[in-house]
mmCIF file of N, CA and C in Angstrom:
data_model
loop_
_atom_site.group_PDB
_atom_site.id
_atom_site.type_symbol
_atom_site.label_atom_id
_atom_site.label_comp_id
_atom_site.label_asym_id
_atom_site.label_seq_id
_atom_site.Cartn_x
_atom_site.Cartn_y
_atom_site.Cartn_z
ATOM 1 N N UNK A 1 0.906 -1.236 0.354
ATOM 2 C CA UNK A 1 0.061 0.114 0.141
ATOM 3 C C UNK A 1 0.810 1.158 -0.119
ATOM 4 N N UNK A 2 0.179 2.118 -0.490
ATOM 5 C CA UNK A 2 1.485 3.435 -0.521
ATOM 6 C C UNK A 2 0.866 4.532 0.669
ATOM 7 N N UNK A 3 1.855 4.694 1.100
ATOM 8 C CA UNK A 3 1.885 5.624 2.275
ATOM 9 C C UNK A 3 1.415 6.966 1.944
ATOM 10 N N UNK A 4 0.190 7.504 2.301
ATOM 11 C CA UNK A 4 -0.390 8.905 1.703
ATOM 12 C C UNK A 4 0.439 10.156 2.168
ATOM 13 N N UNK A 5 0.491 9.737 3.397
ATOM 14 C CA UNK A 5 1.548 10.647 4.224
ATOM 15 C C UNK A 5 2.619 11.109 3.738
ATOM 16 N N UNK A 6 3.878 10.195 3.031
ATOM 17 C CA UNK A 6 5.019 10.647 2.126
ATOM 18 C C UNK A 6 4.796 10.955 1.046
ATOM 19 N N UNK A 7 3.621 10.766 0.448
ATOM 20 C CA UNK A 7 3.467 11.510 -1.193
ATOM 21 C C UNK A 7 3.522 13.182 -1.001
ATOM 22 N N UNK A 8 3.303 13.658 -0.260
ATOM 23 C CA UNK A 8 3.486 15.336 -0.580
ATOM 24 C C UNK A 8 4.948 15.630 -0.626
ATOM 25 N N UNK A 9 5.832 14.912 0.676
ATOM 26 C CA UNK A 9 7.069 15.078 0.755
ATOM 27 C C UNK A 9 7.394 14.553 -0.938
ATOM 28 N N UNK A 10 7.544 13.590 -1.185
ATOM 29 C CA UNK A 10 7.851 13.276 -2.718
ATOM 30 C C UNK A 10 7.427 13.840 -3.570
ATOM 31 N N UNK A 11 6.345 14.675 -3.970
ATOM 32 C CA UNK A 11 5.922 15.661 -5.007
ATOM 33 C C UNK A 11 6.891 17.129 -4.507
ATOM 34 N N UNK A 12 6.723 17.138 -3.309
ATOM 35 C CA UNK A 12 7.703 18.413 -2.953
ATOM 36 C C UNK A 12 9.150 18.609 -3.712
ATOM 37 N N UNK A 13 9.869 17.015 -2.778
ATOM 38 C CA UNK A 13 10.838 16.947 -3.361
ATOM 39 C C UNK A 13 11.180 16.918 -5.097
ATOM 40 N N UNK A 14 10.453 16.209 -5.933
ATOM 41 C CA UNK A 14 10.382 15.911 -7.176
ATOM 42 C C UNK A 14 10.419 17.228 -7.891
ATOM 43 N N UNK A 15 9.921 18.532 -7.170
ATOM 44 C CA UNK A 15 9.427 19.387 -7.913
ATOM 45 C C UNK A 15 10.674 20.434 -7.942
ATOM 46 N N UNK A 16 11.304 20.187 -6.915
ATOM 47 C CA UNK A 16 12.491 21.010 -6.129
ATOM 48 C C UNK A 16 13.864 20.754 -6.912
ATOM 49 N N UNK A 17 13.813 19.472 -7.013
ATOM 50 C CA UNK A 17 14.951 18.769 -8.193
ATOM 51 C C UNK A 17 14.720 19.037 -9.906
ATOM 52 N N UNK A 18 13.531 18.531 -9.889
ATOM 53 C CA UNK A 18 12.866 18.807 -11.596
ATOM 54 C C UNK A 18 13.091 17.562 -12.006
ATOM 55 N N UNK A 19 12.974 16.563 -11.351
ATOM 56 C CA UNK A 19 12.790 15.286 -11.830
ATOM 57 C C UNK A 19 11.886 14.305 -10.953
ATOM 58 N N UNK A 20 11.510 13.276 -11.251
ATOM 59 C CA UNK A 20 10.819 11.810 -10.381
ATOM 60 C C UNK A 20 11.710 11.585 -9.721
ATOM 61 N N UNK A 21 11.353 11.442 -8.233
ATOM 62 C CA UNK A 21 12.468 10.820 -7.365
ATOM 63 C C UNK A 21 12.030 9.581 -6.959
ATOM 64 N N UNK A 22 10.913 9.169 -7.402
ATOM 65 C CA UNK A 22 10.709 7.450 -7.170
ATOM 66 C C UNK A 22 11.556 6.300 -7.906
ATOM 67 N N UNK A 23 11.692 5.589 -7.485
ATOM 68 C CA UNK A 23 12.251 4.824 -8.586
ATOM 69 C C UNK A 23 11.347 3.454 -9.247
ATOM 70 N N UNK A 24 11.915 3.401 -10.546
ATOM 71 C CA UNK A 24 11.179 2.052 -11.094
ATOM 72 C C UNK A 24 11.971 0.829 -10.496
ATOM 73 N N UNK A 25 10.754 -0.232 -10.644
ATOM 74 C CA UNK A 25 11.524 -1.373 -10.290
ATOM 75 C C UNK A 25 12.403 -1.926 -10.965
ATOM 76 N N UNK A 26 13.340 -1.509 -11.098
ATOM 77 C CA UNK A 26 14.279 -1.971 -12.148
ATOM 78 C C UNK A 26 14.684 -3.714 -12.263
ATOM 79 N N UNK A 27 14.345 -4.638 -11.189
ATOM 80 C CA UNK A 27 14.524 -6.046 -11.015
ATOM 81 C C UNK A 27 13.300 -6.505 -12.001
ATOM 82 N N UNK A 28 11.800 -6.456 -11.505
ATOM 83 C CA UNK A 28 11.241 -6.246 -12.233
ATOM 84 C C UNK A 28 11.180 -5.685 -13.836
ATOM 85 N N UNK A 29 11.398 -5.169 -14.104
ATOM 86 C CA UNK A 29 11.750 -4.623 -15.723
ATOM 87 C C UNK A 29 12.860 -5.170 -16.359
ATOM 88 N N UNK A 30 14.016 -5.764 -15.459
ATOM 89 C CA UNK A 30 14.874 -6.345 -16.331
ATOM 90 C C UNK A 30 14.466 -8.110 -16.455
ATOM 91 N N UNK A 31 13.555 -8.538 -15.466
ATOM 92 C CA UNK A 31 12.763 -9.867 -15.474
ATOM 93 C C UNK A 31 12.152 -10.180 -16.640
ATOM 94 N N UNK A 32 11.147 -9.202 -16.468
ATOM 95 C CA UNK A 32 10.412 -8.946 -18.074
ATOM 96 C C UNK A 32 11.145 -8.716 -19.279
ATOM 97 N N UNK A 33 12.094 -8.126 -19.064
ATOM 98 C CA UNK A 33 13.097 -7.830 -20.899
ATOM 99 C C UNK A 33 13.757 -9.354 -21.255
ATOM 100 N N UNK A 34 14.591 -9.890 -19.989
ATOM 101 C CA UNK A 34 15.337 -11.001 -20.256
ATOM 102 C C UNK A 34 13.997 -12.404 -20.382
ATOM 103 N N UNK A 35 12.808 -12.174 -19.845
ATOM 104 C CA UNK A 35 11.733 -13.307 -20.302
ATOM 105 C C UNK A 35 11.355 -13.123 -21.978
ATOM 106 N N UNK A 36 11.334 -11.852 -22.437
ATOM 107 C CA UNK A 36 10.764 -11.133 -23.561
ATOM 108 C C UNK A 36 12.131 -11.999 -24.691
ATOM 109 N N UNK A 37 13.120 -11.707 -24.355
ATOM 110 C CA UNK A 37 14.162 -11.881 -25.103
ATOM 111 C C UNK A 37 14.322 -13.336 -24.828
ATOM 112 N N UNK A 38 14.092 -14.222 -24.055
ATOM 113 C CA UNK A 38 13.897 -15.516 -24.246
ATOM 114 C C UNK A 38 12.817 -16.194 -24.553
ATOM 115 N N UNK A 39 11.844 -15.716 -24.577
ATOM 116 C CA UNK A 39 10.649 -15.888 -25.431
ATOM 117 C C UNK A 39 10.880 -15.578 -27.038
ATOM 118 N N UNK A 40 11.433 -14.837 -27.559
ATOM 119 C CA UNK A 40 11.703 -14.072 -28.643
ATOM 120 C C UNK A 40 12.649 -15.439 -29.602
ATOM 121 N N UNK A 41 14.031 -15.938 -28.851
ATOM 122 C CA UNK A 41 14.872 -16.608 -28.982
ATOM 123 C C UNK A 41 14.373 -18.523 -29.215
ATOM 124 N N UNK A 42 13.467 -18.829 -28.373
ATOM 125 C CA UNK A 42 12.502 -19.925 -28.438
ATOM 126 C C UNK A 42 11.855 -19.723 -29.635
ATOM 127 N N UNK A 43 10.996 -18.202 -29.733
ATOM 128 C CA UNK A 43 10.114 -19.065 -31.012
ATOM 129 C C UNK A 43 10.777 -19.021 -32.441
ATOM 130 N N UNK A 44 12.047 -18.015 -32.521
ATOM 131 C CA UNK A 44 12.923 -17.948 -33.392
ATOM 132 C C UNK A 44 13.823 -19.792 -33.825
ATOM 133 N N UNK A 45 14.142 -20.329 -32.615
ATOM 134 C CA UNK A 45 14.342 -21.712 -32.740
ATOM 135 C C UNK A 45 13.365 -22.232 -33.514
ATOM 136 N N UNK A 46 12.012 -22.859 -32.895
ATOM 137 C CA UNK A 46 11.239 -23.104 -33.411
ATOM 138 C C UNK A 46 10.925 -22.784 -34.625
ATOM 139 N N UNK A 47 10.788 -21.527 -35.173
ATOM 140 C CA UNK A 47 10.392 -21.220 -36.583
ATOM 141 C C UNK A 47 11.707 -21.631 -37.153
ATOM 142 N N UNK A 48 12.931 -22.073 -36.618
ATOM 143 C CA UNK A 48 13.947 -22.091 -37.567
ATOM 144 C C UNK A 48 13.787 -24.035 -37.782
ATOM 145 N N UNK A 49 13.394 -24.597 -36.980
ATOM 146 C CA UNK A 49 13.703 -25.876 -37.125
ATOM 147 C C UNK A 49 12.664 -26.142 -38.233
ATOM 148 N N UNK A 50 10.933 -25.367 -38.060
ATOM 149 C CA UNK A 50 10.237 -25.779 -38.863
ATOM 150 C C UNK A 50 10.590 -25.459 -40.720
ATOM 151 N N UNK A 51 11.329 -24.474 -40.717
ATOM 152 C CA UNK A 51 11.840 -23.961 -42.164
ATOM 153 C C UNK A 51 12.661 -24.955 -42.802
ATOM 154 N N UNK A 52 13.548 -25.528 -41.606
ATOM 155 C CA UNK A 52 14.145 -26.502 -42.058
ATOM 156 C C UNK A 52 13.788 -27.563 -42.607
ATOM 157 N N UNK A 53 13.256 -28.592 -41.642
ATOM 158 C CA UNK A 53 12.208 -29.777 -41.836
ATOM 159 C C UNK A 53 11.908 -29.280 -43.358
ATOM 160 N N UNK A 54 10.870 -28.204 -43.541
ATOM 161 C CA UNK A 54 10.201 -27.940 -44.828
ATOM 162 C C UNK A 54 11.293 -27.975 -45.949
ATOM 163 N N UNK A 55 12.296 -27.374 -45.711
ATOM 164 C CA UNK A 55 13.056 -27.079 -46.810
ATOM 165 C C UNK A 55 13.815 -28.490 -47.207
ATOM 166 N N UNK A 56 13.939 -29.617 -46.115
ATOM 167 C CA UNK A 56 14.590 -30.819 -46.736
ATOM 168 C C UNK A 56 13.354 -31.251 -47.193
ATOM 169 N N UNK A 57 12.063 -31.310 -46.869
ATOM 170 C CA UNK A 57 11.082 -32.148 -47.460
ATOM 171 C C UNK A 57 10.745 -31.732 -48.889
ATOM 172 N N UNK A 58 11.060 -30.561 -49.244
ATOM 173 C CA UNK A 58 10.705 -29.919 -50.539
ATOM 174 C C UNK A 58 11.704 -29.472 -51.476
ATOM 175 N N UNK A 59 13.102 -30.349 -51.016
ATOM 176 C CA UNK A 59 14.579 -29.774 -51.502
ATOM 177 C C UNK A 59 14.537 -30.566 -52.997
ATOM 178 N N UNK A 60 15.789 -30.208 -53.783
ATOM 179 C CA UNK A 60 15.802 -31.029 -55.212
ATOM 180 C C UNK A 60 16.019 -32.117 -55.593
ATOM 181 N N UNK A 61 16.458 -32.885 -53.963
ATOM 182 C CA UNK A 61 16.673 -34.020 -54.261
ATOM 183 C C UNK A 61 15.586 -34.761 -53.783
ATOM 184 N N UNK A 62 14.298 -34.560 -53.357
ATOM 185 C CA UNK A 62 13.412 -35.077 -53.087
ATOM 186 C C UNK A 62 12.436 -34.846 -54.606
ATOM 187 N N UNK A 63 12.089 -36.397 -55.237
ATOM 188 C CA UNK A 63 11.194 -36.387 -56.576
ATOM 189 C C UNK A 63 9.759 -35.394 -56.050
ATOM 190 N N UNK A 64 9.476 -34.873 -57.252
ATOM 191 C CA UNK A 64 7.975 -34.201 -56.689
ATOM 192 C C UNK A 64 7.311 -35.511 -56.795
ATOM 193 N N UNK A 65 5.857 -34.913 -56.500
ATOM 194 C CA UNK A 65 4.728 -36.012 -56.531
ATOM 195 C C UNK A 65 4.521 -36.407 -57.998
ATOM 196 N N UNK A 66 3.807 -37.695 -57.967
ATOM 197 C CA UNK A 66 3.610 -38.387 -59.363
ATOM 198 C C UNK A 66 2.509 -37.554 -60.019
ATOM 199 N N UNK A 67 1.634 -36.657 -59.307
ATOM 200 C CA UNK A 67 0.693 -36.027 -60.386
ATOM 201 C C UNK A 67 1.295 -34.986 -60.729
ATOM 202 N N UNK A 68 2.511 -34.768 -60.625
ATOM 203 C CA UNK A 68 3.429 -33.067 -61.107
ATOM 204 C C UNK A 68 4.440 -33.670 -61.633
ATOM 205 N N UNK A 69 5.119 -34.695 -62.209
ATOM 206 C CA UNK A 69 5.969 -35.115 -62.809
ATOM 207 C C UNK A 69 5.669 -34.706 -64.367
ATOM 208 N N UNK A 70 6.729 -34.195 -64.807
ATOM 209 C CA UNK A 70 6.648 -33.844 -66.482
ATOM 210 C C UNK A 70 6.482 -35.251 -67.449
ATOM 211 N N UNK A 71 5.909 -34.256 -68.059
ATOM 212 C CA UNK A 71 5.741 -35.732 -69.426
ATOM 213 C C UNK A 71 4.056 -36.242 -68.737
ATOM 214 N N UNK A 72 3.576 -36.092 -68.148
ATOM 215 C CA UNK A 72 2.079 -36.265 -67.916
ATOM 216 C C UNK A 72 0.940 -35.321 -68.163
ATOM 217 N N UNK A 73 0.268 -35.614 -69.153
ATOM 218 C CA UNK A 73 -0.484 -34.684 -69.526
ATOM 219 C C UNK A 73 -1.891 -35.677 -69.221
ATOM 220 N N UNK A 74 -2.113 -35.691 -68.202
ATOM 221 C CA UNK A 74 -4.043 -36.168 -67.472
ATOM 222 C C UNK A 74 -4.940 -34.697 -67.339
ATOM 223 N N UNK A 75 -5.487 -35.068 -67.825
ATOM 224 C CA UNK A 75 -6.815 -34.007 -67.728
ATOM 225 C C UNK A 75 -7.658 -34.434 -66.484
ATOM 226 N N UNK A 76 -7.784 -33.310 -66.052
ATOM 227 C CA UNK A 76 -8.750 -33.220 -64.733
ATOM 228 C C UNK A 76 -10.004 -33.852 -64.997
ATOM 229 N N UNK A 77 -11.003 -34.685 -64.062
ATOM 230 C CA UNK A 77 -12.392 -35.295 -64.462
ATOM 231 C C UNK A 77 -12.993 -34.268 -64.920
ATOM 232 N N UNK A 78 -14.314 -34.691 -65.558
ATOM 233 C CA UNK A 78 -15.035 -33.704 -65.839
ATOM 234 C C UNK A 78 -16.090 -33.583 -64.666
ATOM 235 N N UNK A 79 -17.146 -32.443 -65.127
ATOM 236 C CA UNK A 79 -17.268 -31.438 -65.971
ATOM 237 C C UNK A 79 -16.031 -30.586 -65.241
ATOM 238 N N UNK A 80 -15.068 -30.260 -66.456
ATOM 239 C CA UNK A 80 -13.809 -29.485 -66.282
ATOM 240 C C UNK A 80 -14.578 -27.700 -66.957
ATOM 241 N N UNK A 81 -13.916 -27.045 -66.424
ATOM 242 C CA UNK A 81 -13.924 -25.775 -66.451
ATOM 243 C C UNK A 81 -13.584 -24.911 -67.914
ATOM 244 N N UNK A 82 -14.522 -24.365 -68.392
ATOM 245 C CA UNK A 82 -14.532 -23.784 -69.772
ATOM 246 C C UNK A 82 -13.697 -22.510 -69.765
ATOM 247 N N UNK A 83 -12.578 -22.658 -70.270
ATOM 248 C CA UNK A 83 -11.665 -21.569 -70.499
ATOM 249 C C UNK A 83 -11.873 -20.475 -71.135
ATOM 250 N N UNK A 84 -12.480 -21.072 -72.494
ATOM 251 C CA UNK A 84 -13.040 -19.972 -73.477
ATOM 252 C C UNK A 84 -14.315 -20.387 -74.027
ATOM 253 N N UNK A 85 -15.309 -19.911 -72.772
ATOM 254 C CA UNK A 85 -16.699 -20.297 -73.036
ATOM 255 C C UNK A 85 -17.441 -19.593 -74.240
ATOM 256 N N UNK A 86 -16.954 -18.343 -74.245
ATOM 257 C CA UNK A 86 -17.767 -17.953 -75.948
ATOM 258 C C UNK A 86 -17.362 -18.754 -77.466
ATOM 259 N N UNK A 87 -16.100 -18.873 -77.138
ATOM 260 C CA UNK A 87 -15.532 -19.184 -78.349
ATOM 261 C C UNK A 87 -16.055 -20.537 -78.698
ATOM 262 N N UNK A 88 -16.184 -21.267 -77.779
ATOM 263 C CA UNK A 88 -16.393 -22.778 -77.427
ATOM 264 C C UNK A 88 -17.650 -22.840 -77.638
ATOM 265 N N UNK A 89 -18.733 -22.101 -77.701
ATOM 266 C CA UNK A 89 -20.240 -22.047 -77.422
ATOM 267 C C UNK A 89 -20.156 -21.812 -79.060
ATOM 268 N N UNK A 90 -19.186 -20.595 -79.744
ATOM 269 C CA UNK A 90 -19.567 -20.311 -81.018
ATOM 270 C C UNK A 90 -18.991 -21.605 -82.043
ATOM 271 N N UNK A 91 -18.168 -22.405 -81.818
ATOM 272 C CA UNK A 91 -17.586 -23.397 -82.343
ATOM 273 C C UNK A 91 -18.887 -24.509 -82.352
ATOM 274 N N UNK A 92 -19.222 -24.906 -81.038
ATOM 275 C CA UNK A 92 -20.526 -25.777 -81.145
ATOM 276 C C UNK A 92 -21.658 -25.285 -82.068
ATOM 277 N N UNK A 93 -21.842 -24.307 -81.845
ATOM 278 C CA UNK A 93 -23.161 -23.452 -82.696
ATOM 279 C C UNK A 93 -22.863 -23.918 -83.971
ATOM 280 N N UNK A 94 -21.661 -23.546 -84.867
ATOM 281 C CA UNK A 94 -21.470 -23.507 -85.977
ATOM 282 C C UNK A 94 -21.145 -25.172 -86.285
ATOM 283 N N UNK A 95 -20.650 -26.071 -85.598
ATOM 284 C CA UNK A 95 -21.006 -27.494 -85.955
ATOM 285 C C UNK A 95 -22.384 -28.143 -86.253
ATOM 286 N N UNK A 96 -23.274 -27.169 -85.237
ATOM 287 C CA UNK A 96 -24.518 -28.022 -85.079
ATOM 288 C C UNK A 96 -25.172 -27.040 -86.545
ATOM 289 N N UNK A 97 -25.120 -25.801 -86.743
ATOM 290 C CA UNK A 97 -25.549 -25.200 -88.004
ATOM 291 C C UNK A 97 -25.075 -25.930 -89.507
ATOM 292 N N UNK A 98 -23.718 -26.383 -89.076
ATOM 293 C CA UNK A 98 -23.161 -27.196 -90.221
ATOM 294 C C UNK A 98 -23.916 -28.503 -90.886
ATOM 295 N N UNK A 99 -24.274 -29.531 -89.572
ATOM 296 C CA UNK A 99 -24.916 -30.584 -89.639
ATOM 297 C C UNK A 99 -26.443 -30.219 -90.032
ATOM 298 N N UNK A 100 -26.979 -29.389 -89.728
ATOM 299 C CA UNK A 100 -28.049 -29.054 -90.274
ATOM 300 C C UNK A 100 -28.472 -28.717 -91.470
ATOM 301 N N UNK A 101 -27.436 -27.929 -92.179
ATOM 302 C CA UNK A 101 -27.720 -27.498 -93.074
ATOM 303 C C UNK A 101 -26.833 -28.656 -94.075
ATOM 304 N N UNK A 102 -26.372 -29.883 -93.867
ATOM 305 C CA UNK A 102 -25.453 -30.711 -95.087
ATOM 306 C C UNK A 102 -26.354 -32.019 -95.200
ATOM 307 N N UNK A 103 -25.867 -32.903 -96.115
ATOM 308 C CA UNK A 103 -26.538 -34.111 -96.223
ATOM 309 C C UNK A 103 -25.892 -35.403 -95.674
ATOM 310 N N UNK A 104 -26.040 -36.367 -94.804
ATOM 311 C CA UNK A 104 -25.257 -37.173 -94.381
ATOM 312 C C UNK A 104 -26.126 -38.319 -94.114
ATOM 313 N N UNK A 105 -25.625 -39.551 -93.524
ATOM 314 C CA UNK A 105 -26.440 -40.703 -92.862
ATOM 315 C C UNK A 105 -26.463 -40.435 -91.568
ATOM 316 N N UNK A 106 -27.617 -41.023 -91.339
ATOM 317 C CA UNK A 106 -27.521 -40.750 -89.548
ATOM 318 C C UNK A 106 -27.781 -42.562 -89.479
ATOM 319 N N UNK A 107 -28.643 -43.473 -90.270
ATOM 320 C CA UNK A 107 -28.239 -45.295 -90.131
ATOM 321 C C UNK A 107 -28.171 -45.374 -91.518
ATOM 322 N N UNK A 108 -27.149 -46.199 -92.217
ATOM 323 C CA UNK A 108 -26.899 -46.467 -93.231
ATOM 324 C C UNK A 108 -27.493 -47.835 -93.618
ATOM 325 N N UNK A 109 -27.408 -48.785 -92.239
ATOM 326 C CA UNK A 109 -27.809 -50.045 -92.759
ATOM 327 C C UNK A 109 -29.748 -49.935 -92.599
ATOM 328 N N UNK A 110 -30.220 -49.069 -92.400
ATOM 329 C CA UNK A 110 -32.028 -48.689 -92.485
ATOM 330 C C UNK A 110 -32.045 -47.784 -93.377
ATOM 331 N N UNK A 111 -31.337 -46.752 -93.992
ATOM 332 C CA UNK A 111 -31.432 -45.998 -95.054
ATOM 333 C C UNK A 111 -31.978 -44.699 -94.305
ATOM 334 N N UNK A 112 -31.771 -44.496 -93.212
ATOM 335 C CA UNK A 112 -31.883 -43.055 -92.790
ATOM 336 C C UNK A 112 -30.695 -42.239 -93.194
ATOM 337 N N UNK A 113 -31.527 -41.037 -93.808
ATOM 338 C CA UNK A 113 -30.433 -40.063 -94.214
ATOM 339 C C UNK A 113 -30.989 -38.592 -93.561
ATOM 340 N N UNK A 114 -29.658 -37.659 -93.900
ATOM 341 C CA UNK A 114 -30.068 -36.298 -92.849
ATOM 342 C C UNK A 114 -30.266 -35.361 -94.594
ATOM 343 N N UNK A 115 -31.133 -34.604 -94.253
ATOM 344 C CA UNK A 115 -30.834 -33.262 -95.549
ATOM 345 C C UNK A 115 -31.200 -32.435 -94.402
ATOM 346 N N UNK A 116 -30.683 -31.329 -95.666
ATOM 347 C CA UNK A 116 -30.775 -30.073 -94.759
ATOM 348 C C UNK A 116 -32.415 -29.330 -94.705
ATOM 349 N N UNK A 117 -32.235 -28.655 -93.635
ATOM 350 C CA UNK A 117 -33.863 -27.870 -93.275
ATOM 351 C C UNK A 117 -34.631 -27.344 -94.637
ATOM 352 N N UNK A 118 -33.979 -26.407 -95.085
ATOM 353 C CA UNK A 118 -34.605 -25.803 -96.351
ATOM 354 C C UNK A 118 -35.000 -27.139 -96.960
ATOM 355 N N UNK A 119 -34.569 -27.849 -97.877
ATOM 356 C CA UNK A 119 -35.184 -29.008 -98.602
ATOM 357 C C UNK A 119 -36.096 -29.958 -97.796
ATOM 358 N N UNK A 120 -35.824 -29.936 -96.512
ATOM 359 C CA UNK A 120 -37.155 -31.043 -95.985
ATOM 360 C C UNK A 120 -38.294 -29.938 -95.859
ATOM 361 N N UNK A 121 -38.236 -28.767 -95.589
ATOM 362 C CA UNK A 121 -39.760 -28.022 -95.697
ATOM 363 C C UNK A 121 -39.937 -27.855 -97.063
ATOM 364 N N UNK A 122 -39.360 -27.816 -97.812
ATOM 365 C CA UNK A 122 -39.695 -27.940 -99.430
ATOM 366 C C UNK A 122 -40.625 -28.702 -99.964
ATOM 367 N N UNK A 123 -39.637 -30.330 -99.325
ATOM 368 C CA UNK A 123 -40.532 -31.555 -99.481
ATOM 369 C C UNK A 123 -41.519 -31.418 -98.701
ATOM 370 N N UNK A 124 -41.795 -31.352 -97.851
ATOM 371 C CA UNK A 124 -43.029 -31.375 -96.890
ATOM 372 C C UNK A 124 -44.371 -30.237 -97.275
ATOM 373 N N UNK A 125 -44.042 -29.380 -97.929
ATOM 374 C CA UNK A 125 -44.750 -28.353 -98.681
ATOM 375 C C UNK A 125 -45.352 -28.736 -99.810
ATOM 376 N N UNK A 126 -44.511 -29.427 -100.515
ATOM 377 C CA UNK A 126 -44.812 -29.808 -101.692
ATOM 378 C C UNK A 126 -45.853 -31.196 -101.579
ATOM 379 N N UNK A 127 -45.235 -32.438 -100.785
ATOM 380 C CA UNK A 127 -45.492 -33.795 -100.689
ATOM 381 C C UNK A 127 -46.474 -33.612 -99.532
ATOM 382 N N UNK A 128 -46.723 -33.004 -98.703
ATOM 383 C CA UNK A 128 -47.498 -33.144 -97.440
ATOM 384 C C UNK A 128 -46.474 -34.061 -96.430
ATOM 385 N N UNK A 129 -46.824 -34.090 -95.000
ATOM 386 C CA UNK A 129 -46.067 -35.060 -94.025
ATOM 387 C C UNK A 129 -46.853 -36.473 -94.005
ATOM 388 N N UNK A 130 -45.812 -37.091 -94.082
ATOM 389 C CA UNK A 130 -46.577 -38.689 -94.029
ATOM 390 C C UNK A 130 -47.109 -38.913 -92.174
ATOM 391 N N UNK A 131 -47.983 -39.767 -92.805
ATOM 392 C CA UNK A 131 -48.519 -40.341 -91.152
ATOM 393 C C UNK A 131 -49.279 -39.067 -90.755
ATOM 394 N N UNK A 132 -49.758 -38.281 -91.175
ATOM 395 C CA UNK A 132 -50.624 -37.589 -90.555
ATOM 396 C C UNK A 132 -51.925 -37.410 -91.379
ATOM 397 N N UNK A 133 -53.305 -37.488 -90.867
ATOM 398 C CA UNK A 133 -54.802 -37.398 -91.584
ATOM 399 C C UNK A 133 -55.109 -36.238 -91.371
ATOM 400 N N UNK A 134 -55.990 -35.738 -92.768
ATOM 401 C CA UNK A 134 -56.391 -34.392 -92.461
ATOM 402 C C UNK A 134 -57.546 -34.331 -91.639
ATOM 403 N N UNK A 135 -57.506 -33.039 -91.014
ATOM 404 C CA UNK A 135 -58.440 -33.044 -89.636
ATOM 405 C C UNK A 135 -60.177 -33.277 -90.219
ATOM 406 N N UNK A 136 -60.957 -34.037 -89.713
ATOM 407 C CA UNK A 136 -62.075 -34.307 -90.052
ATOM 408 C C UNK A 136 -63.367 -33.176 -89.334
ATOM 409 N N UNK A 137 -64.000 -32.439 -90.080
ATOM 410 C CA UNK A 137 -64.853 -31.934 -89.243
ATOM 411 C C UNK A 137 -66.012 -32.471 -88.393
ATOM 412 N N UNK A 138 -66.875 -32.078 -88.038
ATOM 413 C CA UNK A 138 -67.773 -32.731 -87.202
ATOM 414 C C UNK A 138 -69.520 -32.211 -87.791
ATOM 415 N N UNK A 139 -69.258 -31.676 -88.778
ATOM 416 C CA UNK A 139 -70.342 -31.556 -89.418
ATOM 417 C C UNK A 139 -71.260 -30.588 -89.518
ATOM 418 N N UNK A 140 -70.803 -29.485 -88.494
ATOM 419 C CA UNK A 140 -71.860 -28.239 -88.382
ATOM 420 C C UNK A 140 -71.452 -27.187 -89.330
#
């Protein structure tokens, strides 16, 4: 506890001398300082050990994991990210349009062919659609 009666004397003495006359607890400051230095040294040693261990682990002498070895061009599983989405979509639609506008076999064994849409519409307009019956009125 602080002795309240001696405080005015110390205050008066401090004013006369121009500086604080009470001393700081030097031993406590030294203990905290040394503890802080020791803690920093311990943490530095631990960090150095971890860093050294990782350097040995990832050194050039250690071969890379199998998935990262050179010469392997293995694609990731599907679905993959579209790197160039607009270009891929444009190419896909061009291929579809080319297929819709050209002749080709659907099933050669059964004799099914693919004809352009315009040609199919002309045939349908000229000959009618097969398999459809004209609508029958109810007589009203």
